[in-house]
XYZ file of C-alpha atoms in Angstrom:
344
model
C 44.711 -57.339 9.224
C 48.043 -59.507 10.093
C 48.128 -61.035 12.832
C 50.552 -64.241 13.877
C 47.978 -66.166 16.330
C 47.718 -69.784 18.356
C 44.946 -71.103 19.016
C 43.114 -74.347 18.931
C 45.056 -75.267 15.289
C 48.076 -73.820 16.489
C 50.251 -70.871 15.068
C 49.410 -69.573 12.065
C 49.072 -66.299 10.373
C 46.029 -64.999 9.571
C 45.442 -62.043 7.098
C 42.100 -61.858 8.124
C 42.344 -60.670 11.910
C 39.340 -57.971 12.525
C 40.980 -54.381 13.643
C 41.091 -54.264 17.644
C 38.603 -53.546 19.469
C 38.524 -50.271 21.421
C 36.356 -49.892 24.953
C 35.630 -47.992 27.692
C 34.332 -51.478 30.210
C 33.577 -49.253 33.528
C 34.952 -52.770 35.056
C 38.422 -52.579 33.797
C 41.046 -49.895 32.045
C 39.567 -48.184 28.906
C 40.868 -49.485 26.076
C 41.027 -46.079 24.160
C 44.468 -46.069 22.285
C 44.963 -47.539 18.919
C 48.990 -48.444 17.906
C 49.681 -49.541 14.115
C 52.457 -52.050 15.397
C 56.297 -51.515 13.111
C 58.556 -54.086 15.849
C 57.917 -56.660 17.842
C 60.102 -59.043 19.721
C 60.017 -62.265 19.597
C 61.908 -64.718 22.942
C 61.713 -67.645 24.962
C 58.086 -66.913 27.147
C 56.291 -66.051 23.762
C 58.268 -69.856 22.244
C 56.278 -70.736 25.834
C 52.976 -69.935 24.904
C 53.195 -71.659 21.341
C 54.369 -74.694 23.005
C 51.071 -74.620 25.943
C 53.777 -73.858 29.434
C 51.731 -70.455 29.044
C 48.300 -70.598 28.136
C 47.549 -68.521 25.737
C 44.802 -67.757 22.681
C 45.030 -65.074 20.647
C 47.831 -62.245 18.752
C 51.620 -63.406 20.523
C 54.027 -61.141 21.711
C 54.955 -58.815 24.237
C 57.445 -56.607 23.541
C 56.190 -53.824 21.221
C 56.696 -50.500 19.396
C 54.609 -48.742 17.372
C 53.072 -45.327 15.711
C 49.430 -44.258 17.845
C 47.085 -44.135 15.272
C 44.406 -42.849 17.494
C 44.818 -41.557 21.176
C 42.497 -39.680 23.678
C 45.952 -36.839 23.997
C 46.420 -35.713 20.467
C 50.328 -34.417 21.422
C 50.820 -38.894 21.452
C 48.882 -39.470 18.417
C 51.188 -39.656 15.273
C 54.030 -40.611 18.053
C 57.017 -42.948 18.402
C 56.088 -44.812 21.294
C 57.397 -48.279 23.079
C 53.943 -50.410 24.910
C 54.095 -51.602 28.488
C 52.766 -54.687 28.702
C 51.240 -55.835 32.203
C 47.738 -54.226 31.598
C 46.409 -53.193 34.928
C 43.097 -52.512 35.941
C 43.435 -49.247 38.033
C 40.846 -49.973 40.556
C 42.268 -52.386 43.143
C 43.422 -52.346 46.207
C 46.696 -52.730 44.872
C 46.303 -50.493 42.163
C 45.333 -47.415 44.496
C 47.966 -48.389 47.033
C 50.748 -47.342 44.093
C 51.591 -50.695 42.282
C 49.792 -51.540 39.602
C 52.427 -54.249 38.942
C 50.531 -56.229 41.292
C 47.053 -55.956 40.459
C 44.675 -58.210 41.210
C 43.021 -58.283 37.632
C 46.546 -58.040 35.723
C 46.715 -59.019 32.079
C 49.772 -59.169 30.132
C 49.422 -58.120 26.309
C 50.463 -61.953 24.718
C 49.077 -64.021 26.601
C 46.358 -65.755 28.834
C 43.902 -64.440 26.040
C 45.212 -61.239 25.943
C 46.514 -59.979 22.208
C 49.708 -58.717 21.960
C 51.928 -57.350 19.263
C 52.022 -59.392 16.205
C 49.814 -58.019 14.596
C 49.161 -54.677 12.179
C 47.847 -53.421 14.856
C 46.946 -53.226 18.381
C 44.284 -51.631 21.440
C 45.941 -50.293 24.770
C 45.668 -48.436 27.415
C 46.873 -44.929 26.188
C 48.461 -44.967 30.136
C 50.557 -47.772 28.115
C 51.954 -45.583 26.258
C 55.796 -44.455 26.439
C 57.069 -42.160 23.937
C 60.464 -43.115 22.572
C 63.236 -40.806 22.662
C 64.680 -39.020 20.015
C 67.625 -41.290 18.797
C 66.834 -44.809 19.184
C 65.922 -47.015 16.902
C 63.132 -49.110 16.464
C 64.851 -52.613 17.002
C 66.711 -51.336 19.836
C 63.391 -50.016 21.633
C 61.562 -52.757 21.304
C 63.902 -53.724 24.056
C 63.485 -51.261 26.474
C 60.739 -53.554 29.099
C 64.122 -56.169 29.621
C 66.080 -53.035 30.554
C 63.582 -51.798 32.295
C 63.642 -55.852 34.480
C 67.556 -55.338 34.608
C 67.016 -51.214 36.138
C 64.571 -53.393 38.383
C 66.980 -55.483 39.369
C 69.598 -52.887 40.251
C 66.782 -50.136 42.555
C 65.269 -53.540 44.725
C 69.371 -54.357 45.666
C 71.502 -51.491 45.629
C 75.054 -53.449 45.413
C 77.481 -50.313 44.917
C 79.188 -50.981 48.069
C 79.598 -54.818 47.817
C 82.570 -56.787 47.214
C 81.262 -59.307 45.192
C 78.068 -60.049 43.039
C 77.242 -63.212 40.363
C 74.496 -62.895 37.585
C 73.508 -66.207 37.079
C 72.668 -66.941 33.469
C 73.673 -66.475 29.629
C 70.516 -65.483 28.399
C 69.119 -61.549 27.270
C 67.812 -61.008 30.512
C 70.467 -62.171 32.298
C 73.244 -60.534 30.212
C 71.126 -56.911 30.555
C 71.049 -57.375 33.988
C 75.309 -58.312 34.140
C 75.520 -55.388 32.017
C 73.566 -52.589 34.255
C 74.699 -53.804 37.507
C 78.231 -53.480 36.023
C 77.619 -49.749 35.822
C 77.338 -49.583 39.220
C 79.961 -52.254 40.734
C 82.936 -53.309 39.117
C 83.367 -56.652 40.943
C 79.972 -58.040 39.372
C 80.231 -61.314 37.273
C 78.865 -63.589 35.027
C 78.039 -67.023 34.884
C 77.384 -69.075 32.169
C 77.902 -72.382 30.429
C 77.326 -70.510 26.415
C 80.852 -70.350 25.895
C 80.582 -67.989 22.798
C 78.474 -65.675 24.899
C 81.002 -65.024 27.259
C 82.702 -62.387 23.635
C 79.472 -60.270 24.762
C 81.081 -60.156 28.125
C 84.376 -59.520 27.236
C 82.859 -57.104 25.122
C 80.857 -55.153 27.424
C 84.083 -55.912 30.432
C 82.242 -57.650 32.712
C 83.983 -60.408 34.970
C 82.703 -63.948 33.338
C 82.988 -67.490 34.222
C 82.047 -70.981 33.357
C 79.436 -72.048 36.312
C 80.943 -75.977 36.042
C 84.489 -74.162 37.789
C 82.751 -72.025 39.767
C 82.818 -72.610 43.309
C 80.455 -72.670 45.766
C 82.656 -70.745 48.890
C 79.508 -68.996 50.540
C 81.789 -65.534 49.505
C 78.824 -63.802 47.739
C 77.168 -60.850 48.804
C 74.818 -60.763 46.149
C 74.071 -63.661 43.642
C 71.080 -62.730 40.531
C 69.614 -66.284 39.275
C 67.518 -65.485 36.425
C 64.720 -67.666 36.348
C 64.970 -68.332 32.344
C 64.585 -71.441 30.863
C 65.946 -70.071 27.543
C 69.707 -69.783 29.789
C 69.986 -73.271 29.910
C 72.932 -72.306 32.386
C 71.509 -75.160 34.483
C 71.474 -77.661 31.232
C 74.857 -77.073 30.302
C 75.889 -77.646 33.644
C 73.828 -81.350 33.137
C 70.899 -80.405 36.390
C 67.117 -79.264 35.833
C 66.521 -75.410 35.938
C 65.517 -75.875 39.336
C 68.836 -76.346 40.745
C 69.861 -72.710 39.745
C 68.540 -71.907 43.085
C 70.513 -74.835 44.827
C 73.287 -73.049 43.355
C 72.634 -69.697 43.637
C 71.848 -70.229 47.318
C 75.613 -72.304 47.940
C 77.493 -69.419 46.936
C 76.044 -66.850 49.245
C 77.757 -65.782 52.283
C 76.341 -65.771 55.338
C 72.705 -62.747 55.426
C 73.791 -62.187 51.822
C 70.995 -61.221 49.557
C 69.458 -63.878 46.522
C 67.230 -61.737 44.029
C 65.081 -64.209 41.934
C 64.848 -62.630 38.485
C 61.766 -64.128 36.758
C 59.391 -63.835 34.317
C 55.985 -61.579 34.550
C 53.376 -65.034 34.450
C 54.088 -68.467 36.055
C 56.364 -70.314 33.837
C 56.809 -74.490 34.676
C 60.571 -75.195 34.906
C 61.614 -71.399 35.379
C 60.640 -70.747 39.384
C 62.842 -70.629 43.250
C 62.823 -73.671 44.702
C 63.544 -73.848 47.795
C 61.730 -77.460 48.668
C 65.701 -78.310 49.765
C 67.307 -75.486 50.662
C 65.459 -73.913 52.949
C 67.101 -75.491 56.034
C 70.238 -73.494 54.725
C 69.179 -70.124 53.933
C 67.358 -70.049 57.965
C 70.766 -70.880 58.717
C 72.610 -68.719 56.690
C 70.424 -65.939 56.870
C 69.464 -64.834 54.195
C 67.291 -62.261 52.378
C 65.411 -63.268 49.335
C 64.080 -60.725 46.726
C 62.122 -61.665 43.864
C 62.470 -59.321 40.520
C 59.614 -59.225 38.161
C 58.893 -56.002 35.437
C 60.140 -52.977 35.814
C 58.602 -49.480 34.185
C 59.643 -49.148 30.662
C 60.350 -45.773 31.182
C 63.517 -46.789 32.686
C 64.424 -48.654 30.683
C 64.150 -45.787 27.281
C 65.902 -43.618 29.956
C 68.390 -46.299 30.789
C 68.970 -46.442 26.484
C 69.203 -43.100 25.425
C 71.798 -43.315 28.337
C 73.496 -45.702 26.492
C 73.738 -47.274 29.826
C 73.208 -50.838 27.721
C 74.857 -52.002 24.473
C 71.078 -54.271 23.001
C 71.894 -54.493 18.917
C 74.309 -57.975 19.905
C 71.850 -59.026 21.767
C 69.578 -59.379 18.468
C 70.282 -62.803 17.018
C 68.271 -62.537 14.032
C 65.680 -61.023 12.231
C 62.530 -61.451 10.573
C 59.093 -59.972 8.785
C 55.747 -60.735 10.450
C 54.909 -61.644 6.749
C 57.365 -65.143 7.563
C 54.573 -66.710 9.965
C 55.177 -69.325 11.772
C 58.854 -69.736 10.217
C 59.672 -67.161 12.821
C 58.978 -69.256 15.485
C 61.525 -71.586 14.226
C 63.685 -69.846 14.215
C 63.353 -68.118 17.148
C 63.388 -71.593 19.022
C 67.094 -72.338 18.308
C 68.771 -72.250 20.917
C 71.342 -69.794 19.736
C 69.634 -67.460 19.293
C 68.706 -64.503 22.026
C 66.307 -62.288 20.461
C 64.457 -62.454 17.487
C 62.854 -59.293 16.554
C 60.003 -59.195 13.608
C 59.266 -56.389 11.860
C 55.976 -55.806 10.933
C 56.049 -52.426 9.364
C 58.156 -50.607 7.771
């Protein structure tokens, strides 16, 4: 089959990749569903794998929508599904405790040697499949996971009765989070460094401001810092990415809440650095909450309920046959998300 892979020779498109194997490993989850991939999203986290910042060898891509070719339940076969990218073992203490997203043996599709969705087919556990509701387009459904992550942020820190709420960042994740939070609290504002993306905020009636003009008056109730090297916000200020945490903490009022929204895998330069701010965290009695992955079913539900507009966030499209040219397009800093058509 065709696949966009990463190996010791770098990224390349192959046409002779073996079909993905099914398995019933007693020491792990049963890989018992085969999905024909229709669309796959390509963003900064996938590019981090290509650049070597995240270890991976195999098929790229972790945002996946496809049609089920085989599964234990015939109800799934032939159906359109979004594929949850996190594969949990199902048997460790954390899985048994009901938090499989923190599985001791968690794997992420498209990273760490686990094949992703930039291929004609992918084999995954059937429990990772989520039916796509009627009426949701393929290009929209492929962004269900970023929407799920934004819904997760909203649930981790209720903001309905908060006076001042700020989202730092202007990448895709921040723009989705701002949309979701603004439906719950009209005071939400987004701080970014790319003026061209403020037009999207105006379209959604989300307050916005250039981060270089925002003061650190220690008056915000909640600050959501999107630790995403792709958003370039701190770079726009001439600061390294780790300074996003310093900016966020300087904005918070005493006993305020910092939400650190970041990727599902460790990425150098994309994280919370308290080395210079720990004293301020203690002095102001700040609450710090991490937010990583949400349930993909919640993302699809939010899309179905028109809680978020995604079409303007898809800034380029490509076909799998375009090969490594897809990566060059997606690496353009102006891009938010590239959607790859694997099959019609």
